[in-house]
């Protein structure tokens, strides 16, 4: 049984705990928990069984998918459907736990159902990095739009007064999205960040508009059938049932899906309890008023906005509405989920915390800090963002990695990499730079360390004209904690004793021409060695091979320059970009961003060889010795070339170099990790 657990604080109680319409909101945080459970958390500065930490561990368990539509229905059935008439109130789901120290507040504004339980799938992930509070509008509450706006404004004012340098997040779903936009328009001087899944600003063009007429003319007897008749419009129930399926055995998942569907479909009867005829009529009027109010004030909104839009929303034209809002709002990003329906927060394939991270909208102060506000990959992101994508599993998931111990012995895996930073991993880029993904994921799994890749700023920040071209690639770079390459960022990472991945050849190596595979294009002068020595970092040279087993370069940059329309397209694209190495001269300064045309091969395998660690700790006094630094730089470059040569030779002895043999090995052994390779 569920219950509302109230804080024992001595401050006056808010409308959360009373039906007194005149009592003001003074202490908004309330937990929803199972009675008799052992997972309680004390609010408002009290102690908890799990102490809050400052940072998330790499590969942290986000808990996504452990709560599903059934958990949402249980909350609604047992706690959130009450006979009282209001007023609206705030609660904090106990599943959120205790977030990181200095985490910002996230206020969830529900859709037309008003229960506040629609965030259930995302409560655990969001609760790790936000103080989550959910708005609950009781079934028989008839608070007008202005009253709802004031309720949200009041808690926004309180949180802003308590932490004036922190942003306040408004996660507004459907109707809640219009409410969030209205609050943002009225409070342009407060640092708000809006996350809007399928906002209802397109009400006039949606099926909800004529639905209001239908609801009014239906008798009570016929109205009871409406939730069942309208259920295909609300969301994709197959995707809802897939949320709880986490097993990577697809045959087993195929059997689990029908069972989940059969268990979840009877829960549709709850819709009639949450939205009886009179309540739905009232709520539809609220949506209409809120949409008109928000649309008339879009010009006044200065907040950052992230829209999560469904491509198969049968209730509203969410996809086209997202593009419309992106043109009208000053600071707006859009992420499209083509296969999802209107109830996007309840469906698989959508992770709110990942969308916030990928768009770089997570911050704990008035300004985003690319390093301090970086959240490491969680378990769900490792499985879904990369490993569960067809191109990663098909081309790169079976990379063989070797490292060198202090005594020179070569071993399979990353045992030769130091367990403490700062560590600077320096190597060669392969074609298109795909080699970064298996390297970063393997460090995460084997060393439990975030390997920050230093990337060209042009790949991490793009203009609106390039959004459709670059968004997906850039989002993945943000998820894996890539950092714009610069001397300042390298210094900050070294000072934090981080693990850093650096490709001195940069884009010139990743976008090389025909016949240039496994050739280094490093600048003549060292760019990173002095700082690594000054900070006492351990340098790990490494060589990667395998691009020629994956892709065939069909049309390279030189050939594109001779094709008029391709030449014009990339010249125009590069006019909007900055060449960071223009003053260096040589080959590395001539590189322009482009996308060579490649043909896929029947995949072979990627191989990585991490050389013997080069320790600079204790040599900090040599950081101004130019001869020493240049000698060290040439040693690193030589080691990388040796590592590549070693891998090119030894891969010939790998019985599992071909994808067919690796596939058969997986079928026989059932493991996705450490497929055998050659003996080092």
Tab-separated table of N, CA, C and O in Angstrom, residues 211 393 482 634:
chain	number	residue	atom	x	y	z
A	211	UNK	N	-12.164	16.483	-29.601
A	211	UNK	CA	-12.493	15.534	-28.539
A	211	UNK	C	-13.319	16.183	-27.440
A	211	UNK	O	-14.191	15.544	-26.839
A	393	UNK	N	27.518	-2.743	-32.880
A	393	UNK	CA	27.607	-4.186	-32.666
A	393	UNK	C	28.190	-4.892	-33.896
A	393	UNK	O	28.918	-5.867	-33.777
A	482	UNK	N	33.226	13.586	-24.166
A	482	UNK	CA	34.273	14.232	-24.965
A	482	UNK	C	34.358	15.708	-24.592
A	482	UNK	O	33.344	16.345	-24.286
A	634	UNK	N	59.185	12.632	-29.696
A	634	UNK	CA	59.574	11.713	-30.763
A	634	UNK	C	59.518	10.264	-30.286
A	634	UNK	O	59.184	9.354	-31.060
